GROMACS .gro file of C-alpha atoms in nm:
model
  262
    1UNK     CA    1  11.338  13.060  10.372
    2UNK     CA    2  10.975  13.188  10.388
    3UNK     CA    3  10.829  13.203  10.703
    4UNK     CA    4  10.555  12.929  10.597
    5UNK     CA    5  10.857  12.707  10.437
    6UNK     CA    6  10.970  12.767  10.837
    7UNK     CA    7  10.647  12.662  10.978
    8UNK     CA    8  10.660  12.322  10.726
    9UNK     CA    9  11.001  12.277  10.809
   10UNK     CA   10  10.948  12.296  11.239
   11UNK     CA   11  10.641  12.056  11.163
   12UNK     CA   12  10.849  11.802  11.008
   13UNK     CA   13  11.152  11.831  11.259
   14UNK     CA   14  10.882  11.721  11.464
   15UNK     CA   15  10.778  11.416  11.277
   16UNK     CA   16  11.120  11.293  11.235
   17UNK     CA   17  11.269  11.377  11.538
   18UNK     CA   18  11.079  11.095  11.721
   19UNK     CA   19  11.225  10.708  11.739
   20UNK     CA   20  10.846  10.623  11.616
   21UNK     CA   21  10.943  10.784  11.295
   22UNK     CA   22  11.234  10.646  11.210
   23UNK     CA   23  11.147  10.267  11.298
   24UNK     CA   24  10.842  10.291  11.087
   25UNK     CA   25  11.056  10.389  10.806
   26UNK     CA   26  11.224  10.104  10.865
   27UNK     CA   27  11.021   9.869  10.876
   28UNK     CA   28  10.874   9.977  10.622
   29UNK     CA   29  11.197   9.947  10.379
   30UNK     CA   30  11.289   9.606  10.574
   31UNK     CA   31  10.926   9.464  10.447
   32UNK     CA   32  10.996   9.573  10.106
   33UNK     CA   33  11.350   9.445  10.092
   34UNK     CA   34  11.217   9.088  10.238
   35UNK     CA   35  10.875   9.006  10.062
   36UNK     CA   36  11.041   8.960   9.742
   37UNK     CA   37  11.278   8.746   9.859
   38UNK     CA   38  11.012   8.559  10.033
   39UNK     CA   39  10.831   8.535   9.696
   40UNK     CA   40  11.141   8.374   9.536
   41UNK     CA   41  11.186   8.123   9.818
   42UNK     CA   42  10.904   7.986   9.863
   43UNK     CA   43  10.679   8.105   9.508
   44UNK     CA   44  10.946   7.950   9.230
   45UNK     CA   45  10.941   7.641   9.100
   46UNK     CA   46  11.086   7.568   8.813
   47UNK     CA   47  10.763   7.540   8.617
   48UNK     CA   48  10.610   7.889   8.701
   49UNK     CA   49  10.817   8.128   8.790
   50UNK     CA   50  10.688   8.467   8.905
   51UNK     CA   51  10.737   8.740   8.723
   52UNK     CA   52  10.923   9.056   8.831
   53UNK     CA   53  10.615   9.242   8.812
   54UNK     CA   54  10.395   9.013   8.991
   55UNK     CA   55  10.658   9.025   9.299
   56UNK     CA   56  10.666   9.367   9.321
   57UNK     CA   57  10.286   9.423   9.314
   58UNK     CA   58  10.243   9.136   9.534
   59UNK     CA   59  10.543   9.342   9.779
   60UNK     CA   60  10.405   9.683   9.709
   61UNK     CA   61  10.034   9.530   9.819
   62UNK     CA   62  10.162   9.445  10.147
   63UNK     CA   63  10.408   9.778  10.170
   64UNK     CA   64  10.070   9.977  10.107
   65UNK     CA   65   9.887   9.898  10.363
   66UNK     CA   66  10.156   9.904  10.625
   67UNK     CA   67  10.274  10.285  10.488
   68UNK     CA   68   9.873  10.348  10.511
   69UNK     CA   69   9.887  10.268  10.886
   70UNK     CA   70  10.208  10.467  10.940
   71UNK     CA   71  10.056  10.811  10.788
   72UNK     CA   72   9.746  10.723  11.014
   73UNK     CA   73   9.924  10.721  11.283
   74UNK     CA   74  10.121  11.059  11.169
   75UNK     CA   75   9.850  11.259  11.081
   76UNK     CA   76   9.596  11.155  11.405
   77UNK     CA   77   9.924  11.280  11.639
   78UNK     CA   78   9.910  11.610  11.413
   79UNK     CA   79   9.702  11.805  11.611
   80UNK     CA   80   9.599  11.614  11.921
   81UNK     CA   81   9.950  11.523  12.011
   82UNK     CA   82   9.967  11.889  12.048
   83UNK     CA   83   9.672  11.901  12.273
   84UNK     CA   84   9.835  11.574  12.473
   85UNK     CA   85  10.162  11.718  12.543
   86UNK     CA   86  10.010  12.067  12.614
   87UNK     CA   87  10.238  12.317  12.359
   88UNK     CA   88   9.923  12.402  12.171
   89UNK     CA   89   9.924  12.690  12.378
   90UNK     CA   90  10.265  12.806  12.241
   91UNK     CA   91  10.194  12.706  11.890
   92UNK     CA   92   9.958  12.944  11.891
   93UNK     CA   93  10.121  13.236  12.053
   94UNK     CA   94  10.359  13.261  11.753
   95UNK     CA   95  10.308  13.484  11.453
   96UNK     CA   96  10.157  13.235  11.234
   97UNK     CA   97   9.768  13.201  11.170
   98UNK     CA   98   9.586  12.897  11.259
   99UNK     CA   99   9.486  12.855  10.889
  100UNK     CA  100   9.910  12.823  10.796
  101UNK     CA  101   9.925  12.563  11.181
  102UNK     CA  102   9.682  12.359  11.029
  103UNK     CA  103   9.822  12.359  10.668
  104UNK     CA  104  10.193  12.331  10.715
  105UNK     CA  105  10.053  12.018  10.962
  106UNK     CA  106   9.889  11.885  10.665
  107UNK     CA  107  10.173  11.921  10.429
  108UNK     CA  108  10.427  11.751  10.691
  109UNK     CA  109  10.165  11.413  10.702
  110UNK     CA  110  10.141  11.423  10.284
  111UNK     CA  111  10.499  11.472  10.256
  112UNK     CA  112  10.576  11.181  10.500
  113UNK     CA  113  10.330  10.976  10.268
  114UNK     CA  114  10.541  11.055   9.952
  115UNK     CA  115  10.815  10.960  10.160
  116UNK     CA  116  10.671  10.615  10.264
  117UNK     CA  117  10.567  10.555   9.924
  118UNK     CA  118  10.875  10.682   9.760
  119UNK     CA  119  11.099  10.435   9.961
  120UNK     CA  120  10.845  10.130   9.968
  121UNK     CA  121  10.837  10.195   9.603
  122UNK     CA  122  11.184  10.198   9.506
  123UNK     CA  123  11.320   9.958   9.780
  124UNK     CA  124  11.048   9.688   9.662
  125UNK     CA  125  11.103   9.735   9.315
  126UNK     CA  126  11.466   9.687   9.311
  127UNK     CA  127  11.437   9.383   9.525
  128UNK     CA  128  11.209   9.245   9.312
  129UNK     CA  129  11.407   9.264   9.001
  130UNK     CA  130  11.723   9.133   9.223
  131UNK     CA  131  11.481   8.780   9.360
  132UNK     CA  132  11.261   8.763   9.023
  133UNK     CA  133  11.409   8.488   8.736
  134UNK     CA  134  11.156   8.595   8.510
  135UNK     CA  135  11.118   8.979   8.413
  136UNK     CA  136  10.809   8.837   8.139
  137UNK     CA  137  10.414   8.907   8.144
  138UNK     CA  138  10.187   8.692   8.360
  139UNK     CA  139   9.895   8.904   8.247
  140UNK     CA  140   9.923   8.898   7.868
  141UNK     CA  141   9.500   8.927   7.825
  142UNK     CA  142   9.547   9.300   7.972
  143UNK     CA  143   9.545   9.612   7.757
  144UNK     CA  144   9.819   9.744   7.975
  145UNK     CA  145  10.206   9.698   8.032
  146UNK     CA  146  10.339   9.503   8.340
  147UNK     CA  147  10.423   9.843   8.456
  148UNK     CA  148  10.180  10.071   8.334
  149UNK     CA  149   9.945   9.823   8.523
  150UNK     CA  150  10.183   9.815   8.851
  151UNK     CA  151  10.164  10.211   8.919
  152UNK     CA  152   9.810  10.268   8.807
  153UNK     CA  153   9.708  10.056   9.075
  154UNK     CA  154  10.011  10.216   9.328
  155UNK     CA  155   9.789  10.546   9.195
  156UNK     CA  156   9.442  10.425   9.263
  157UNK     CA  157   9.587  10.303   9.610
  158UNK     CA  158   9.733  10.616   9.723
  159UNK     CA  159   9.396  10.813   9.636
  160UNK     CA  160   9.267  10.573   9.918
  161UNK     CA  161   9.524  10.638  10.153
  162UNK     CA  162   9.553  11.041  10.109
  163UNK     CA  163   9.126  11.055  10.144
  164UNK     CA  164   9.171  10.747  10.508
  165UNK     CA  165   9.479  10.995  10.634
  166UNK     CA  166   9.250  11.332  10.550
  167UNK     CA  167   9.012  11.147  10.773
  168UNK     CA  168   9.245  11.079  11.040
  169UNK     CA  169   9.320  11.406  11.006
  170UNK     CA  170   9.021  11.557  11.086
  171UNK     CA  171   8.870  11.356  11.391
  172UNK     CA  172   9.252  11.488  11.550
  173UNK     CA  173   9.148  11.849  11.472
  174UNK     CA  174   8.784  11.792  11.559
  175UNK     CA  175   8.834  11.558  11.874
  176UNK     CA  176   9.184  11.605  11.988
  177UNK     CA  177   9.215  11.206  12.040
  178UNK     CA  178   9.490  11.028  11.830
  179UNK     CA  179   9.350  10.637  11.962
  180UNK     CA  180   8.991  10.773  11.806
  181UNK     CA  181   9.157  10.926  11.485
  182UNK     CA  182   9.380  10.610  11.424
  183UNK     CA  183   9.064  10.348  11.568
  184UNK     CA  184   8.799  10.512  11.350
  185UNK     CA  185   9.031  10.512  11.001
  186UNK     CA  186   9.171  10.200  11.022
  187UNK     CA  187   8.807  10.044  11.098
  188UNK     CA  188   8.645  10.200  10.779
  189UNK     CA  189   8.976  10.061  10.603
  190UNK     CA  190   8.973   9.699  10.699
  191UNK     CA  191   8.549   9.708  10.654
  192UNK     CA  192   8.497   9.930  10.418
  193UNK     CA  193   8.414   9.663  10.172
  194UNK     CA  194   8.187   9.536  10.438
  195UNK     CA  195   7.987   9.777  10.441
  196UNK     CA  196   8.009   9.822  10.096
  197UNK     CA  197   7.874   9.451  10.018
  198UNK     CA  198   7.580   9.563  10.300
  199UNK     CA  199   7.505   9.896  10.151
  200UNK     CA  200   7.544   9.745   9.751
  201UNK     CA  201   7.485  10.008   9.529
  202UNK     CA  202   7.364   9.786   9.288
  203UNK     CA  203   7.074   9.714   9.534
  204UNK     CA  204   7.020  10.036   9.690
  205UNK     CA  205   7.060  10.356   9.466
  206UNK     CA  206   7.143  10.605   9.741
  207UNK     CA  207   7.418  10.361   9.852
  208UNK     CA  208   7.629  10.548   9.580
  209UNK     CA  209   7.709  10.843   9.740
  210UNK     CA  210   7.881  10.698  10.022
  211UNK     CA  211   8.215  10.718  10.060
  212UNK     CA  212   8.320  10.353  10.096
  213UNK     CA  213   8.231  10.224   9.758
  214UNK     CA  214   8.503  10.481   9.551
  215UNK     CA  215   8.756  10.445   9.775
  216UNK     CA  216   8.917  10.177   9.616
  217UNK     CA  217   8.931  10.233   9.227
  218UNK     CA  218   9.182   9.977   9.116
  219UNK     CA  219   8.804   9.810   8.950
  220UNK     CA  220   8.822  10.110   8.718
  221UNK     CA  221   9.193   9.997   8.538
  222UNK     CA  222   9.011   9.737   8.383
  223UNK     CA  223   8.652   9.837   8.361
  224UNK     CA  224   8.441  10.181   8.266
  225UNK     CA  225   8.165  10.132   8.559
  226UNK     CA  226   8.227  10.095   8.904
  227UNK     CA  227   7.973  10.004   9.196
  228UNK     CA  228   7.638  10.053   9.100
  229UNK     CA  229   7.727  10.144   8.715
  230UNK     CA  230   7.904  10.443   8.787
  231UNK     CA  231   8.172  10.617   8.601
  232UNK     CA  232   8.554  10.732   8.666
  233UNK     CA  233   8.418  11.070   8.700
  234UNK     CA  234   8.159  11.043   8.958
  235UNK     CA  235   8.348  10.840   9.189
  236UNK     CA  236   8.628  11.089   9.144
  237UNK     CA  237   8.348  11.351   9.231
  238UNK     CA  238   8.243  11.185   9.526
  239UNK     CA  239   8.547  11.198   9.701
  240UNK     CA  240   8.656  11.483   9.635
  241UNK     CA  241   8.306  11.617   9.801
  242UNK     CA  242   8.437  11.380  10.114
  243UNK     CA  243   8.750  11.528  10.089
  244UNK     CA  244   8.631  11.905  10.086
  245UNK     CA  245   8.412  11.859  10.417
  246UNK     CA  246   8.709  11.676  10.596
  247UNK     CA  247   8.918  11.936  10.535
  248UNK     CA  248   8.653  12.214  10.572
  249UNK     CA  249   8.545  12.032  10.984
  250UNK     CA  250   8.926  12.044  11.049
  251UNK     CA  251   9.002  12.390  10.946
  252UNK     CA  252   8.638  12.533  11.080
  253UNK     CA  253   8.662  12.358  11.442
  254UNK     CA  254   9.026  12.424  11.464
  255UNK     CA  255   9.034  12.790  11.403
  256UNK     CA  256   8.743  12.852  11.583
  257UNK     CA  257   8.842  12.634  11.883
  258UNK     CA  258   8.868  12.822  12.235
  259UNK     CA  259   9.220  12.677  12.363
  260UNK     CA  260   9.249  12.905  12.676
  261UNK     CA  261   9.075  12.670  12.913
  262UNK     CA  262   9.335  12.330  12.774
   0.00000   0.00000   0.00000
């Protein structure tokens, strides 16, 4: 094993180490498991039933967000959990350079995202074909396949979370505060479309080159423009500007950061 594989591997020992870890994992497989079921109980009646598809992207709506506020929560303790519990000090006294800290940090908080999304995924998707009478197309005047539909959105949704947990990310590096890194995120999550409907691109031009209005491109499976007329591309472009200066505050602030006095 490479001595950065190492590095990824002590960061994620970690992670999962912790009871935190584990019971968020389970809830989130426990929601996934149950919504369906819910759906059957309550959504079936004998004269529309739902469809397989619709339960599952009805479950994986609701499994989202929750694995959204789990890799918050993971990648705000990345760095200031260190500072908290005062081993940043060691950390850094071992032969690895802040750059490959940082990184293998970052890895460990995508990889727990797969993981969240892999199992929210798989769990609500089999327990939606297991509750679901009817396997058929609810949305027969779209181009695309029950499915093809179903993980383009899971795609356009994850784009969201990894750019909201690169944020988190950052103000952890930057600040050393978890409670700011998960307060701030989850804020511009929940009223992000707030502001967007304030700041409407279609009203003010500059308004498009904010973050909040690409964050969410499920509008683009359907549709060529986005907010403010837009294309694909240029919200694609926008965040992956956002994404470069997150990532470039966290590195700059953390390598450059005097810990001797902490």
């Amino acid at each position: 094993m490479s001595s950065f594989a190492a590095l990824i591997h002590n960061e994620n020992i970690k992670i999962y180490s912790r009871l935190r870890t584990w019971i968020m994992l389970f809830l989130l497989v426990l929601i996934s498991f149950l919504f369906p079921l819910l759906i059957y109980i309550t959504g079936n009646s004998g004269e529309q039933d739902i469809s397989m598809w619709d339960s599952f992207q009805l479950t994986a709506s609701v499994a989202f967000l929750m694995n959204m506020i789990f890799t918050v929560v993971i990648a705000s303790d990345a760095v200031a959990g260190e500072f908290g519990w005062g081993t940043i000090k060691l950390l850094l006294i071992r032969p690895w350079s802040r750059s490959k800290i940082l990184l293998s940090k970052y890895i460990s908080m995508v990889l727990f995202s797969l993981l969240g999304s892999a199992l929210f995924v798989a769990v609500g998707l089999t327990a939606s074909l297991i509750f679901s009478s009817s396997h058929a197309d609810t949305s027969s005047n779209m181009s695309w396949t029950p499915a093809q539909y179903s993980f383009l959105v899971l795609l356009c949704q994850y784009v969201w979370l990894f750019i909201i947990a690169t944020l988190a990310f950052m103000v952890s590096s930057v600040f050393r505060a978890s409670g700011l890194a998960i307060g701030l995120s989850l804020f511009i999550t929940f009223a992000g479309d707030i502001i967007t409907a304030i700041l409407n691109p279609e009203r003010y031009s500059w308004a498009k080159f904010l973050i909040f209005p690409h964050m969410n491109l499920n509008g683009y499976i359907l549709s060529d423009t986005g907010p403010g007329g837009v294309s694909l591309g240029f919200s694609i472009g926008v965040l992956a500007v956002y994404y470069v200066v997150f990532m470039a505050v966290s590195w700059l602030v953390f390598c450059k950061r005097d810990v001797s006095s902490t």
